Coordinates of C-alpha atoms and ligand atoms in Angstrom, one line a residue:
X1 CA 174.2 17.7 169.6
X2 CA 173.5 20.8 171.7
X3 CA 172.2 22.5 168.5
X4 CA 169.9 19.6 168.0
X5 CA 168.5 19.8 171.6
X6 CA 168.0 23.6 171.3
X7 CA 166.1 23.3 168.0
X8 CA 163.9 20.4 169.3
X9 CA 162.9 22.5 172.4
X10 CA 162.3 25.5 170.1
X11 CA 160.1 23.3 167.9
X12 CA 158.2 22.1 171.0
X13 CA 157.5 25.6 172.2
X14 CA 156.5 26.7 168.7
X15 CA 154.1 23.7 168.4
X16 CA 152.5 24.4 171.8
X17 CA 152.0 28.1 171.0
X18 CA 150.5 27.1 167.6
X19 CA 148.1 24.7 169.4
X20 CA 146.8 27.5 171.7
X21 CA 145.9 29.5 168.6
X22 CA 144.4 26.9 166.4
X23 CA 142.4 24.8 168.9
X24 CA 138.9 26.4 168.7
X25 CA 137.4 27.5 172.0
X26 CA 133.8 26.2 172.2
X27 CA 131.5 28.8 173.8
X28 CA 128.3 26.9 173.2
X29 CA 127.1 23.4 172.4
X30 CA 129.3 21.7 169.7
X31 CA 128.1 21.6 166.1
X32 CA 126.1 18.6 165.0
X33 CA 127.8 16.0 162.7
X34 CA 124.6 14.9 161.0
X35 CA 121.3 16.5 159.9
X36 CA 119.6 15.5 163.1
X37 CA 119.8 13.1 166.1
X38 CA 116.5 12.8 167.9
X39 CA 117.5 12.1 171.5
X40 CA 116.7 8.7 172.8
X41 CA 116.1 9.8 176.4
X42 CA 115.8 6.2 177.6
X43 CA 119.2 5.2 176.5
X44 CA 121.9 5.7 179.1
X45 CA 123.8 8.9 178.4
X46 CA 127.0 7.6 177.1
X47 CA 128.0 10.7 175.1
X48 CA 127.9 14.4 175.7
X49 CA 124.1 14.6 175.1
X50 CA 121.8 11.7 174.1
X51 CA 122.3 8.9 171.6
X52 CA 120.1 9.2 168.5
X53 CA 116.8 7.4 168.2
X54 CA 116.6 5.0 165.2
X55 CA 112.9 5.4 164.2
X56 CA 112.2 9.1 163.4
X57 CA 108.9 10.7 162.4
X58 CA 107.6 14.2 161.7
X59 CA 106.4 14.5 165.3
X60 CA 110.0 14.5 166.5
X61 CA 110.5 17.9 164.9
X62 CA 107.5 19.7 166.4
X63 CA 106.6 20.6 170.0
X64 CA 103.4 22.2 171.3
X65 CA 104.4 22.9 174.9
X66 CA 105.1 26.7 174.8
X67 CA 101.6 28.0 174.1
X68 CA 100.5 28.7 177.7
X69 CA 98.7 30.1 179.5
X70 CA 100.6 29.0 182.5
X71 CA 99.4 29.1 186.1
X72 CA 101.5 31.7 187.9
X73 CA 99.8 31.4 191.3
X74 CA 103.0 30.4 193.2
X75 CA 105.1 32.4 195.8
X76 CA 107.3 34.1 193.1
X77 CA 104.4 34.6 190.6
X78 CA 106.4 33.1 187.7
X79 CA 106.1 29.9 185.7
X80 CA 108.6 28.7 183.1
X81 CA 107.7 26.1 180.4
X82 CA 110.9 24.9 178.7
X83 CA 111.4 23.5 175.2
X84 CA 114.8 21.9 175.8
X85 CA 116.2 18.5 174.9
X86 CA 114.4 16.9 177.9
X87 CA 110.9 18.1 176.8
X88 CA 111.7 18.3 173.0
X89 CA 114.3 15.6 172.1
X90 CA 114.4 16.9 168.5
X91 CA 116.8 19.6 169.8
X92 CA 119.4 17.0 170.6
X93 CA 122.8 18.0 169.2
X94 CA 121.4 21.2 167.7
X95 CA 122.6 23.6 170.4
X96 CA 119.4 25.6 170.9
X97 CA 116.3 25.7 173.1
X98 CA 113.5 28.1 174.3
X99 CA 111.3 28.9 177.2
X100 CA 107.9 30.4 177.6
X101 CA 108.0 32.6 180.8
X102 CA 104.8 34.0 182.3
X103 CA 104.8 36.4 185.2
X104 CA 101.8 37.5 187.4
X105 CA 101.6 41.2 188.1
X106 CA 104.4 41.9 190.5
X107 CA 105.8 38.4 189.8
X108 CA 109.6 37.9 189.8
X109 CA 111.7 35.4 187.9
X110 CA 114.3 35.1 190.7
X111 CA 118.0 35.9 190.2
X112 CA 119.5 32.9 188.3
X113 CA 122.2 32.1 185.7
X114 CA 122.6 29.6 182.9
X115 CA 125.9 27.9 183.1
X116 CA 125.8 26.6 179.5
X117 CA 124.2 29.4 177.4
X118 CA 123.7 33.0 176.5
X119 CA 120.0 34.0 176.7
X120 CA 118.1 36.2 174.3
X121 CA 114.4 37.0 174.9
X122 CA 111.5 39.1 173.7
X123 CA 108.5 40.4 175.5
X124 CA 105.2 39.1 174.0
X125 CA 102.9 41.0 176.3
X126 CA 103.1 43.2 179.4
X127 CA 105.9 45.3 180.9
X128 CA 109.0 43.6 182.3
X129 CA 111.9 45.0 184.2
X130 CA 114.9 42.9 183.0
X131 CA 118.3 43.1 184.7
X132 CA 121.6 41.3 184.7
X133 CA 124.8 41.7 186.8
X134 CA 128.3 41.7 185.6
X135 CA 131.1 39.9 187.4
X136 CA 132.0 43.2 189.0
X137 CA 128.5 43.8 190.3
X138 CA 127.3 46.4 187.8
X139 CA 123.6 46.1 187.2
X140 CA 122.3 46.7 183.6
X141 CA 118.5 46.9 183.5
X142 CA 115.6 48.3 181.6
X143 CA 111.8 48.1 181.5
X144 CA 110.8 46.4 178.2
X145 CA 107.4 46.2 176.5
X146 CA 106.0 43.9 173.8
X147 CA 108.3 43.4 170.9
X148 CA 111.5 44.5 172.7
X149 CA 114.4 42.2 173.0
X150 CA 117.1 41.6 175.7
X151 CA 120.3 39.6 175.9
X152 CA 121.9 38.0 178.9
X153 CA 125.5 37.0 178.4
X154 CA 126.3 33.4 179.3
X155 CA 126.7 32.7 183.0
X156 CA 125.7 36.1 184.3
X157 CA 123.1 36.5 187.1
X158 CA 119.8 38.0 185.8
X159 CA 116.1 38.4 186.7
X160 CA 112.8 39.6 185.4
X161 CA 110.1 41.5 187.3
X162 CA 106.6 42.1 186.0
X163 CA 106.1 45.9 186.6
X164 CA 102.7 46.1 184.7
X165 CA 99.2 45.7 185.9
X166 CA 98.5 42.5 183.9
X167 CA 100.2 39.2 183.3
X168 CA 103.4 39.5 181.3
X169 CA 104.7 36.9 178.9
X170 CA 108.1 36.5 177.2
X171 CA 109.8 33.9 175.0
X172 CA 113.5 33.3 175.7
X173 CA 116.0 31.4 173.6
X174 CA 119.4 29.8 174.4
X175 CA 122.4 28.6 172.5
X176 CA 122.4 25.3 174.3
X177 CA 120.0 22.3 174.1
X178 CA 120.0 22.2 177.9
X179 CA 121.2 25.6 179.3
X180 CA 120.7 24.6 182.9
X181 CA 119.6 27.1 185.6
X182 CA 121.2 27.9 188.9
X183 CA 118.4 29.7 190.8
X184 CA 120.3 31.5 193.6
X185 CA 117.7 31.6 196.4
X186 CA 116.8 27.9 196.1
X187 CA 120.3 26.8 195.3
X188 CA 121.7 28.5 198.4
X189 CA 118.8 27.9 200.8
X190 CA 117.0 24.8 199.4
X191 CA 120.0 22.5 198.7
X192 CA 120.0 18.8 199.7
X193 CA 121.9 18.2 201.8
X194 CA 121.8 21.7 203.3
X195 CA 124.7 24.2 203.2
X196 CA 125.8 24.4 206.9
X197 CA 124.3 27.5 208.8
X198 CA 127.8 28.5 209.7
X199 CA 128.7 29.0 206.0
X200 CA 125.5 30.9 205.2
X201 CA 125.5 33.2 208.3
X202 CA 129.1 34.1 207.6
X203 CA 128.5 34.5 203.9
X204 CA 125.5 36.7 204.3
X205 CA 126.7 38.4 207.5
X206 CA 123.6 37.5 209.3
X207 CA 122.3 35.3 212.1
X208 CA 121.1 31.7 212.3
X209 CA 117.4 32.6 212.8
X210 CA 117.4 34.5 209.5
X211 CA 119.2 31.7 207.7
X212 CA 116.8 29.1 209.2
X213 CA 113.8 31.2 208.2
X214 CA 115.1 31.4 204.5
X215 CA 115.8 27.6 204.5
X216 CA 112.3 26.9 205.7
X217 CA 110.9 28.7 202.6
X218 CA 113.0 26.7 200.1
X219 CA 113.1 23.3 201.8
X220 CA 112.0 20.3 199.7
Ligands
GLV301 C1 114.6 33.8 181.7 O1 115.5 34.4 182.3 C2 114.7 32.4 181.3 O2 115.7 31.8 181.8 O3 113.8 31.9 180.6
MN302 MN1 117.3 33.1 182.4

């Protein structure tokens, strides 16, 4: 009897260990189970993504929204046009998306991260200082010119700064149909409802006036 109990607990441990090794760890969107599934954005999201549209036509597989030029006259001097599942439902279930990013001279794409994707990008025109930070605060950065490529590992904080005299343009791509973007300045100082001043003054080791001033720039 005792032997039986020992061998069944041994079997359980062996089985659990085996599961840890054979269950695949998913580091990006899961693979599609059919050729395509054009997202029906009007259907209520009842699955991890969007249900498939029933009537499909050629136009579902093409998107013209990345051509630019974009208006970059805003406080950061950057505008991003996304081709993700929300603008281009043909990407639904395919695990990829792209952005057209344009930066005015001196413009900054503020520090941000993508919770669901690694980013790869190439400079189309201009000179861009590209940087990302590791989880132990090491900065990796380089000035890139047309044709050069960068990669930002999933979830790491990164930014781009146009260091040239003319508009810069880059195309970025993601291994997610909807990578998401947590933009640190607006997330921290423009949230709704607001993060209490007590939290932000302590976190940034500063005073209420400074925090209020930052909040006023990102409100709404
Ligand atoms: C650039 O960092 C982008 O997210 O497109
Ligand atoms: Mn990015």
